[in-house]
Amino acid sequence: MKKQILYFVIILLFPLKSNSQTATFKGEVIDDEISIGYGVTTGDVDGDGKPDILLADKKEIVWYKNPGEKSGKWVRFVIAKDLTEQDNVCIAARDIDGDGKVEIAVGAQWNPSETKSTKQSGAVFYLSPTEDRTKLWEPVRLHHEVTIHRMQWVKREDNTFQLIVLPLHGEGNVNGTGAGVNIIAFDVPENRKGLWGYNLIETNMHMTHNFQPMEVPGRFVGLAVASKEGVQVFLNGVDGWAPSGNWMVPGQGVGEIRMGSLGKNQLFSASVEPMHGNSLVVYSKDNRTVLTDKMKEGHALACADFFGQGRDQIVVGWRNPNVADQMGVRMFVGMDAEGKKWQEYSLDDKIKIACEDLTTADLDGDGDLDVVASGRSTHNVVIYWNQRK
């Protein structure tokens, strides 16, 4: 594979804002008794118009009800428990039918060393809600491959949704070699408790750790898939999903991948390299910039505009102490138009978190995005409240 950086450009319109004020954050632990916190996301579970927090923990899928104010208590409810013998590992939540309430899918039976037996490795469930969403939901078992690892609801050009599921390994894969990973693309049936049709997309990629949906309504639907070989873009065309042959990052192992805006219709990609790696890297049109190589087991990544600048910042988390005995969540703020210069900030050093996953949402309705993170060995869920206003 040719060693060069190929930047996959998508033209979007990002309005610039005159407000360049930066923000500070204040951490709040809303749960300090979780087991691992494999996956965290947000969405309105009960239809009250406020985003709630959802967590895929070791043996339970839970949600925390948004109290509607920063001083309120986030009440915890269990959606599902003991779905499989092995751990839960991922969660996807999105309102796919426009009723104001999220649909939820989860991945379980996390057994990454078992790549041959689908009975012992991997599981996918759609969780069918009960009338009272604070009670246990009904799990609907879907097709799965071995080592199910990540999933997202993805909106197609016709405004319908698919559940996209990504395993870590291909069947029979040993130490990242052997069969490539098959992405699973589920169509959502009218009867969601019935059979879900699906297609398998051959990737010829190995150790596919995470992926980023790319949706441009009416124009473009894609996936940026991070793997041992790098990051490749997959496109959804008239014949369904297929690899495009465009590599955003070729020949370099990548664990996490996210897209962001530099403003003025310019995008960048941010990656954690290699898988569970120590480096946060930004790729802009003609540049590869290492923002830090001081992490240990980088495992969480997001790009968003927290400051109202008309361009995105990067939030990254890692889960093991580095050589300076540091772990947690850091933010990087761009200082130039080319994506070459970035300033690092800590969100809240008072709270110790071994970051396993993170996401962003405006939890208090003030117009500014907050950060939610889950801690593996620290066993906590933390909200970092944006203090810009």
Tab-separated table of C-alpha atoms in Angstrom:
chain	number	residue	atom	x	y	z
A	1	MET	CA	0.000	0.000	0.000
A	2	LYS	CA	1.400	3.349	-1.015
A	3	LYS	CA	2.517	5.397	1.978
A	4	GLN	CA	0.752	8.670	1.515
A	5	ILE	CA	-2.083	10.571	3.096
A	6	LEU	CA	-5.237	10.703	1.025
A	7	TYR	CA	-7.717	13.247	2.284
A	8	PHE	CA	-11.316	12.357	1.451
A	9	VAL	CA	-13.075	15.681	0.940
A	10	ILE	CA	-16.789	16.194	1.382
A	11	ILE	CA	-18.092	19.670	0.691
A	12	LEU	CA	-20.469	20.895	3.378
A	13	LEU	CA	-21.661	24.355	4.301
A	14	PHE	CA	-20.628	25.286	7.845
A	15	PRO	CA	-21.741	28.837	8.766
A	16	LEU	CA	-19.038	30.840	10.485
A	17	LYS	CA	-19.849	32.559	13.747
A	18	SER	CA	-18.262	35.711	15.043
A	19	ASN	CA	-18.206	34.500	18.634
A	20	SER	CA	-14.743	33.007	19.236
A	21	GLN	CA	-15.020	32.798	23.023
A	22	THR	CA	-13.689	29.577	24.491
A	23	ALA	CA	-15.273	27.645	27.324
A	24	THR	CA	-14.438	25.955	30.567
A	25	PHE	CA	-16.004	22.766	31.868
A	26	LYS	CA	-17.108	21.538	35.270
A	27	GLY	CA	-17.276	17.802	35.944
A	28	GLU	CA	-20.115	16.017	37.729
A	29	VAL	CA	-20.111	12.310	38.583
A	30	ILE	CA	-23.650	10.982	38.151
A	31	ASP	CA	-22.794	7.337	38.879
A	32	ASP	CA	-19.698	5.954	40.617
A	33	GLU	CA	-20.734	2.298	40.754
A	34	ILE	CA	-20.719	1.071	37.166
A	35	SER	CA	-18.756	-2.028	36.181
A	36	ILE	CA	-16.943	-1.068	32.969
A	37	GLY	CA	-19.031	1.351	30.900
A	38	TYR	CA	-18.189	-0.071	27.479
A	39	GLY	CA	-20.374	2.368	25.538
A	40	VAL	CA	-22.122	5.640	26.320
A	41	THR	CA	-24.533	7.641	24.175
A	42	THR	CA	-27.430	10.074	24.544
A	43	GLY	CA	-31.007	10.396	23.310
A	44	ASP	CA	-34.525	11.069	24.504
A	45	VAL	CA	-35.703	7.776	25.988
A	46	ASP	CA	-39.042	8.836	27.504
A	47	GLY	CA	-40.165	11.524	25.052
A	48	ASP	CA	-40.028	14.492	27.418
A	49	GLY	CA	-37.900	16.531	24.993
A	50	LYS	CA	-34.668	16.248	26.974
A	51	PRO	CA	-31.657	14.064	26.048
A	52	ASP	CA	-31.048	11.236	28.487
A	53	ILE	CA	-27.815	9.274	28.959
A	54	LEU	CA	-27.607	5.602	27.943
A	55	LEU	CA	-24.887	3.160	28.979
A	56	ALA	CA	-23.842	-0.302	27.883
A	57	ASP	CA	-22.353	-1.677	31.080
A	58	LYS	CA	-20.865	-5.113	31.707
A	59	LYS	CA	-24.133	-6.941	32.395
A	60	GLU	CA	-26.763	-4.208	32.170
A	61	ILE	CA	-28.058	-1.712	29.628
A	62	VAL	CA	-29.180	1.363	31.568
A	63	TRP	CA	-30.424	4.913	31.056
A	64	TYR	CA	-30.234	7.975	33.267
A	65	LYS	CA	-33.242	10.286	33.134
A	66	ASN	CA	-32.396	13.924	32.471
A	67	PRO	CA	-33.666	15.957	35.451
A	68	GLY	CA	-33.884	19.117	33.341
A	69	GLU	CA	-31.533	21.137	35.530
A	70	LYS	CA	-27.861	20.896	36.455
A	71	SER	CA	-28.568	20.498	40.153
A	72	GLY	CA	-31.087	17.690	39.637
A	73	LYS	CA	-30.518	13.988	40.165
A	74	TRP	CA	-30.026	11.686	37.198
A	75	VAL	CA	-32.237	8.698	38.065
A	76	ARG	CA	-30.974	5.344	36.778
A	77	PHE	CA	-33.234	2.768	35.097
A	78	VAL	CA	-32.345	-0.703	33.774
A	79	ILE	CA	-33.406	-1.458	30.194
A	80	ALA	CA	-31.945	-4.982	29.943
A	81	LYS	CA	-29.712	-7.262	31.985
A	82	ASP	CA	-27.858	-10.556	31.554
A	83	LEU	CA	-28.511	-10.693	27.814
A	84	THR	CA	-25.625	-13.121	27.256
A	85	GLU	CA	-23.065	-15.069	29.237
A	86	GLN	CA	-20.298	-12.651	28.247
A	87	ASP	CA	-20.323	-8.847	28.556
A	88	ASN	CA	-22.344	-6.239	26.703
A	89	VAL	CA	-20.014	-4.154	24.525
A	90	CYS	CA	-21.827	-1.457	22.511
A	91	ILE	CA	-25.054	0.508	22.142
A	92	ALA	CA	-26.806	2.557	19.448
A	93	ALA	CA	-29.680	4.937	20.231
A	94	ARG	CA	-31.543	7.178	17.751
A	95	ASP	CA	-35.097	8.242	16.971
A	96	ILE	CA	-35.600	6.458	13.648
A	97	ASP	CA	-39.395	6.836	13.319
A	98	GLY	CA	-39.910	10.453	14.382
A	99	ASP	CA	-41.943	9.798	17.525
A	100	GLY	CA	-39.522	11.731	19.745
A	101	LYS	CA	-38.182	8.617	21.457
A	102	VAL	CA	-35.008	6.704	20.661
A	103	GLU	CA	-34.823	3.177	19.341
A	104	ILE	CA	-32.084	1.116	20.958
A	105	ALA	CA	-29.851	-1.702	19.735
A	106	VAL	CA	-26.989	-3.327	21.630
A	107	GLY	CA	-24.092	-5.683	21.046
A	108	ALA	CA	-23.153	-8.376	23.562
A	109	GLN	CA	-21.375	-11.720	24.141
A	110	TRP	CA	-18.083	-9.816	23.985
A	111	ASN	CA	-15.439	-12.503	23.560
A	112	PRO	CA	-12.728	-11.066	21.273
A	113	SER	CA	-10.389	-14.065	21.479
A	114	GLU	CA	-13.087	-16.406	20.108
A	115	THR	CA	-13.353	-15.959	16.348
A	116	LYS	CA	-14.727	-19.350	15.274
A	117	SER	CA	-17.888	-19.998	17.254
A	118	THR	CA	-20.891	-17.687	16.874
A	119	LYS	CA	-22.415	-19.386	19.911
A	120	GLN	CA	-19.549	-18.278	22.109
A	121	SER	CA	-18.773	-14.912	20.522
A	122	GLY	CA	-20.979	-12.050	19.427
A	123	ALA	CA	-24.645	-11.103	19.766
A	124	VAL	CA	-26.912	-8.338	18.429
A	125	PHE	CA	-30.220	-7.298	19.960
A	126	TYR	CA	-32.923	-4.799	19.146
A	127	LEU	CA	-34.535	-3.772	22.430
A	128	SER	CA	-38.300	-3.437	22.072
A	129	PRO	CA	-39.650	-0.897	24.571
A	130	THR	CA	-42.401	-1.628	27.036
A	131	GLU	CA	-45.210	0.887	27.476
A	132	ASP	CA	-43.488	2.068	30.637
A	133	ARG	CA	-39.967	2.737	29.442
A	134	THR	CA	-38.587	2.661	32.980
A	135	LYS	CA	-39.245	-1.110	33.056
A	136	LEU	CA	-37.239	-3.894	31.390
A	137	TRP	CA	-37.463	-3.907	27.585
A	138	GLU	CA	-37.909	-7.013	25.444
A	139	PRO	CA	-34.728	-8.178	23.642
A	140	VAL	CA	-35.111	-9.269	20.015
A	141	ARG	CA	-32.156	-11.341	18.877
A	142	LEU	CA	-30.781	-10.490	15.413
A	143	HIS	CA	-28.173	-12.086	13.172
A	144	HIS	CA	-24.602	-11.731	14.365
A	145	GLU	CA	-21.028	-12.464	13.401
A	146	VAL	CA	-18.209	-13.214	15.847
A	147	THR	CA	-16.688	-10.430	17.983
A	148	ILE	CA	-19.458	-7.825	17.551
A	149	HIS	CA	-17.891	-4.546	18.672
A	150	ARG	CA	-19.536	-1.290	17.413
A	151	MET	CA	-22.891	-0.202	15.970
A	152	GLN	CA	-24.763	2.888	14.743
A	153	TRP	CA	-28.168	3.770	13.327
A	154	VAL	CA	-27.412	5.302	9.899
A	155	LYS	CA	-29.837	7.460	7.889
A	156	ARG	CA	-30.003	6.669	4.188
A	157	GLU	CA	-30.672	9.098	1.352
A	158	ASP	CA	-34.358	8.088	1.263
A	159	ASN	CA	-34.654	9.025	4.978
A	160	THR	CA	-35.015	5.416	6.105
A	161	PHE	CA	-32.580	3.943	8.606
A	162	GLN	CA	-30.302	0.956	8.798
A	163	LEU	CA	-28.547	-0.541	11.798
A	164	ILE	CA	-24.868	-0.866	10.872
A	165	VAL	CA	-22.875	-3.321	12.991
A	166	LEU	CA	-19.104	-3.758	12.960
A	167	PRO	CA	-17.238	-6.778	14.377
A	168	LEU	CA	-13.639	-6.574	15.546
A	169	HIS	CA	-12.459	-9.700	13.685
A	170	GLY	CA	-13.446	-11.822	10.722
A	171	GLU	CA	-14.452	-15.440	11.248
A	172	GLY	CA	-11.426	-17.529	12.175
A	173	ASN	CA	-9.168	-14.478	12.369
A	174	VAL	CA	-6.043	-15.039	14.465
A	175	ASN	CA	-4.000	-12.089	15.774
A	176	GLY	CA	-5.412	-9.762	13.143
A	177	THR	CA	-4.808	-12.041	10.161
A	178	GLY	CA	-7.076	-14.333	8.182
A	179	ALA	CA	-10.585	-13.578	6.969
A	180	GLY	CA	-11.631	-9.956	6.688
A	181	VAL	CA	-14.443	-8.406	8.708
A	182	ASN	CA	-18.012	-8.441	7.406
A	183	ILE	CA	-20.018	-5.315	8.206
A	184	ILE	CA	-23.678	-6.153	8.882
A	185	ALA	CA	-26.309	-3.765	7.485
A	186	PHE	CA	-29.779	-4.438	8.911
A	187	ASP	CA	-32.963	-3.121	7.329
A	188	VAL	CA	-35.590	-2.130	9.892
A	189	PRO	CA	-38.767	-4.212	9.395
A	190	GLU	CA	-42.285	-2.942	9.985
A	191	ASN	CA	-42.631	-5.559	12.718
A	192	ARG	CA	-39.506	-4.960	14.741
A	193	LYS	CA	-40.098	-8.075	16.818
A	194	GLY	CA	-39.980	-10.159	13.653
A	195	LEU	CA	-37.205	-11.054	11.231
A	196	TRP	CA	-34.681	-8.365	10.299
A	197	GLY	CA	-33.257	-8.615	6.798
A	198	TYR	CA	-29.566	-7.902	6.470
A	199	ASN	CA	-26.667	-7.708	4.050
A	200	LEU	CA	-23.029	-8.525	4.692
A	201	ILE	CA	-20.411	-6.119	3.347
A	202	GLU	CA	-16.993	-7.655	2.810
A	203	THR	CA	-14.276	-5.245	3.891
A	204	ASN	CA	-11.031	-7.208	3.433
A	205	MET	CA	-9.983	-5.273	6.547
A	206	HIS	CA	-8.869	-6.644	9.902
A	207	MET	CA	-9.255	-5.503	13.500
A	208	THR	CA	-11.927	-2.962	12.500
A	209	HIS	CA	-12.225	-1.172	15.801
A	210	ASN	CA	-14.636	1.729	15.163
A	211	PHE	CA	-16.424	3.660	12.430
A	212	GLN	CA	-17.897	7.084	11.710
A	213	PRO	CA	-21.172	7.502	9.756
A	214	MET	CA	-21.076	10.365	7.240
A	215	GLU	CA	-24.512	11.670	6.271
A	216	VAL	CA	-25.170	14.517	3.851
A	217	PRO	CA	-28.973	14.563	3.328
A	218	GLY	CA	-29.965	14.012	-0.280
A	219	ARG	CA	-26.387	13.738	-1.497
A	220	PHE	CA	-24.165	11.293	0.291
A	221	VAL	CA	-24.140	8.412	2.762
A	222	GLY	CA	-20.870	6.846	3.835
A	223	LEU	CA	-18.927	5.129	6.571
A	224	ALA	CA	-15.327	5.786	7.565
A	225	VAL	CA	-14.089	2.486	8.984
A	226	ALA	CA	-10.956	2.345	11.151
A	227	SER	CA	-8.848	-0.782	11.087
A	228	LYS	CA	-5.434	-2.389	11.209
A	229	GLU	CA	-4.904	-1.286	7.595
A	230	GLY	CA	-6.043	2.318	8.122
A	231	VAL	CA	-9.332	4.134	7.447
A	232	GLN	CA	-11.351	3.319	4.343
A	233	VAL	CA	-14.565	4.975	3.157
A	234	PHE	CA	-17.570	2.775	2.332
A	235	LEU	CA	-20.401	4.183	0.221
A	236	ASN	CA	-24.094	3.326	0.034
A	237	GLY	CA	-25.040	3.366	-3.652
A	238	VAL	CA	-27.738	1.896	-5.862
A	239	ASP	CA	-26.361	-1.592	-5.245
A	240	GLY	CA	-26.006	-1.108	-1.495
A	241	TRP	CA	-22.884	-0.708	0.608
A	242	ALA	CA	-19.447	-1.234	-0.914
A	243	PRO	CA	-15.848	-0.164	-0.274
A	244	SER	CA	-15.021	2.976	-2.249
A	245	GLY	CA	-11.286	2.383	-2.492
A	246	ASN	CA	-10.701	5.835	-0.973
A	247	TRP	CA	-8.436	5.628	2.063
A	248	MET	CA	-8.537	8.573	4.457
A	249	VAL	CA	-5.605	7.000	6.300
A	250	PRO	CA	-3.707	4.247	4.421
A	251	GLY	CA	-1.145	1.851	5.840
A	252	GLN	CA	-1.456	3.050	9.439
A	253	GLY	CA	-3.338	1.177	12.160
A	254	VAL	CA	-6.250	3.244	13.529
A	255	GLY	CA	-8.529	2.568	16.482
A	256	GLU	CA	-10.873	5.588	16.575
A	257	ILE	CA	-11.977	7.852	13.715
A	258	ARG	CA	-14.106	11.016	13.712
A	259	MET	CA	-14.736	13.837	11.246
A	260	GLY	CA	-14.720	17.544	12.059
A	261	SER	CA	-14.911	20.993	10.437
A	262	LEU	CA	-12.179	23.618	10.158
A	263	GLY	CA	-14.750	26.110	8.858
A	264	LYS	CA	-14.853	27.597	5.338
A	265	ASN	CA	-16.067	24.272	3.911
A	266	GLN	CA	-12.908	22.445	5.038
A	267	LEU	CA	-13.028	19.162	6.924
A	268	PHE	CA	-10.487	17.269	8.967
A	269	SER	CA	-10.370	13.775	10.377
A	270	ALA	CA	-9.115	12.904	13.841
A	271	SER	CA	-7.821	9.469	14.733
A	272	VAL	CA	-6.347	7.501	17.612
A	273	GLU	CA	-3.352	5.552	16.323
A	274	PRO	CA	-2.799	2.651	16.448
A	275	MET	CA	-5.722	0.682	17.944
A	276	HIS	CA	-5.667	1.352	21.708
A	277	GLY	CA	-2.813	3.658	20.813
A	278	ASN	CA	-0.936	6.584	22.283
A	279	SER	CA	-1.302	9.156	19.477
A	280	LEU	CA	-4.039	11.604	18.534
A	281	VAL	CA	-3.586	12.566	14.883
A	282	VAL	CA	-5.329	15.154	12.712
A	283	TYR	CA	-5.481	14.856	8.923
A	284	SER	CA	-6.384	18.006	6.992
A	285	LYS	CA	-6.184	18.563	3.238
A	286	ASP	CA	-2.409	18.308	2.882
A	287	ASN	CA	-1.240	17.676	6.432
A	288	ARG	CA	-0.774	14.999	9.043
A	289	THR	CA	-0.356	16.502	12.522
A	290	VAL	CA	0.265	14.550	15.734
A	291	LEU	CA	-1.466	16.438	18.551
A	292	THR	CA	-0.165	14.206	21.335
A	293	ASP	CA	1.617	10.884	21.737
A	294	LYS	CA	1.272	10.838	25.529
A	295	MET	CA	-1.891	8.735	25.868
A	296	LYS	CA	-2.031	5.126	26.972
A	297	GLU	CA	-4.835	3.090	25.404
A	298	GLY	CA	-6.703	5.894	23.681
A	299	HIS	CA	-10.282	4.670	23.397
A	300	ALA	CA	-12.751	7.560	22.946
A	301	LEU	CA	-13.012	10.421	20.468
A	302	ALA	CA	-15.419	13.172	19.397
A	303	CYS	CA	-15.331	16.298	17.226
A	304	ALA	CA	-17.799	19.145	17.830
A	305	ASP	CA	-18.077	22.922	18.132
A	306	PHE	CA	-18.264	23.562	21.869
A	307	PHE	CA	-17.305	27.245	21.709
A	308	GLY	CA	-19.516	28.675	18.972
A	309	GLN	CA	-16.520	29.272	16.720
A	310	GLY	CA	-17.941	27.803	13.526
A	311	ARG	CA	-15.241	25.124	13.660
A	312	ASP	CA	-14.853	21.961	15.691
A	313	GLN	CA	-12.695	21.061	18.638
A	314	ILE	CA	-11.521	17.542	19.512
A	315	VAL	CA	-12.213	15.628	22.714
A	316	VAL	CA	-10.197	12.461	23.357
A	317	GLY	CA	-10.043	9.997	26.242
A	318	TRP	CA	-7.706	7.238	27.355
A	319	ARG	CA	-8.134	4.569	29.967
A	320	ASN	CA	-4.721	3.681	31.454
A	321	PRO	CA	-2.188	5.897	33.282
A	322	ASN	CA	0.579	7.137	30.993
A	323	VAL	CA	4.216	7.707	31.961
A	324	ALA	CA	3.162	10.876	33.806
A	325	ASP	CA	0.504	8.843	35.692
A	326	GLN	CA	-2.253	10.724	33.836
A	327	MET	CA	-5.420	9.403	32.241
A	328	GLY	CA	-8.777	10.886	31.453
A	329	VAL	CA	-10.281	13.351	28.987
A	330	ARG	CA	-8.564	16.170	27.103
A	331	MET	CA	-9.742	18.802	24.631
A	332	PHE	CA	-7.742	20.167	21.704
A	333	VAL	CA	-8.631	23.573	20.264
A	334	GLY	CA	-7.514	24.543	16.763
A	335	MET	CA	-5.390	27.668	16.509
A	336	ASP	CA	-5.061	28.029	12.724
A	337	ALA	CA	-7.054	27.578	9.532
A	338	GLU	CA	-4.992	24.634	8.238
A	339	GLY	CA	-5.448	22.295	11.199
A	340	LYS	CA	-1.742	22.250	12.050
A	341	LYS	CA	-1.730	24.029	15.421
A	342	TRP	CA	-3.796	22.930	18.407
A	343	GLN	CA	-3.873	23.815	22.089
A	344	GLU	CA	-4.494	21.113	24.712
A	345	TYR	CA	-6.803	21.611	27.698
A	346	SER	CA	-8.003	19.411	30.552
A	347	LEU	CA	-11.757	19.400	31.159
A	348	ASP	CA	-11.631	18.807	34.928
A	349	ASP	CA	-8.530	17.448	36.663
A	350	LYS	CA	-10.398	17.048	39.944
A	351	ILE	CA	-12.248	13.995	38.656
A	352	LYS	CA	-10.292	10.820	37.935
A	353	ILE	CA	-11.657	8.850	34.982
A	354	ALA	CA	-10.196	5.951	33.011
A	355	CYS	CA	-12.058	6.911	29.873
A	356	GLU	CA	-13.578	3.992	27.980
A	357	ASP	CA	-16.039	5.964	25.863
A	358	LEU	CA	-17.447	9.475	25.475
A	359	THR	CA	-20.103	11.399	23.584
A	360	THR	CA	-21.444	14.939	23.281
A	361	ALA	CA	-24.895	16.500	23.715
A	362	ASP	CA	-26.567	19.685	24.933
A	363	LEU	CA	-27.898	18.183	28.145
A	364	ASP	CA	-29.211	21.359	29.788
A	365	GLY	CA	-30.685	23.081	26.730
A	366	ASP	CA	-28.456	26.163	26.941
A	367	GLY	CA	-27.291	25.847	23.321
A	368	ASP	CA	-23.780	24.584	24.192
A	369	LEU	CA	-22.585	21.012	23.927
A	370	ASP	CA	-21.546	19.103	27.041
A	371	VAL	CA	-19.391	15.961	27.262
A	372	VAL	CA	-20.420	12.627	28.790
A	373	ALA	CA	-17.741	10.024	29.535
A	374	SER	CA	-17.652	6.554	31.094
A	375	GLY	CA	-14.726	5.293	33.146
A	376	ARG	CA	-13.522	1.703	33.003
A	377	SER	CA	-11.349	1.068	36.073
A	378	THR	CA	-12.728	4.187	37.796
A	379	HIS	CA	-16.298	2.819	37.479
A	380	ASN	CA	-17.940	6.183	36.887
A	381	VAL	CA	-20.125	8.161	34.503
A	382	VAL	CA	-19.141	11.822	34.321
A	383	ILE	CA	-20.836	14.848	32.768
A	384	TYR	CA	-18.509	17.703	31.862
A	385	TRP	CA	-20.790	20.739	31.842
A	386	ASN	CA	-19.945	23.449	29.331
A	387	GLN	CA	-19.587	26.737	31.240
A	388	ARG	CA	-19.382	29.056	28.220
A	389	LYS	CA	-22.520	31.043	29.100
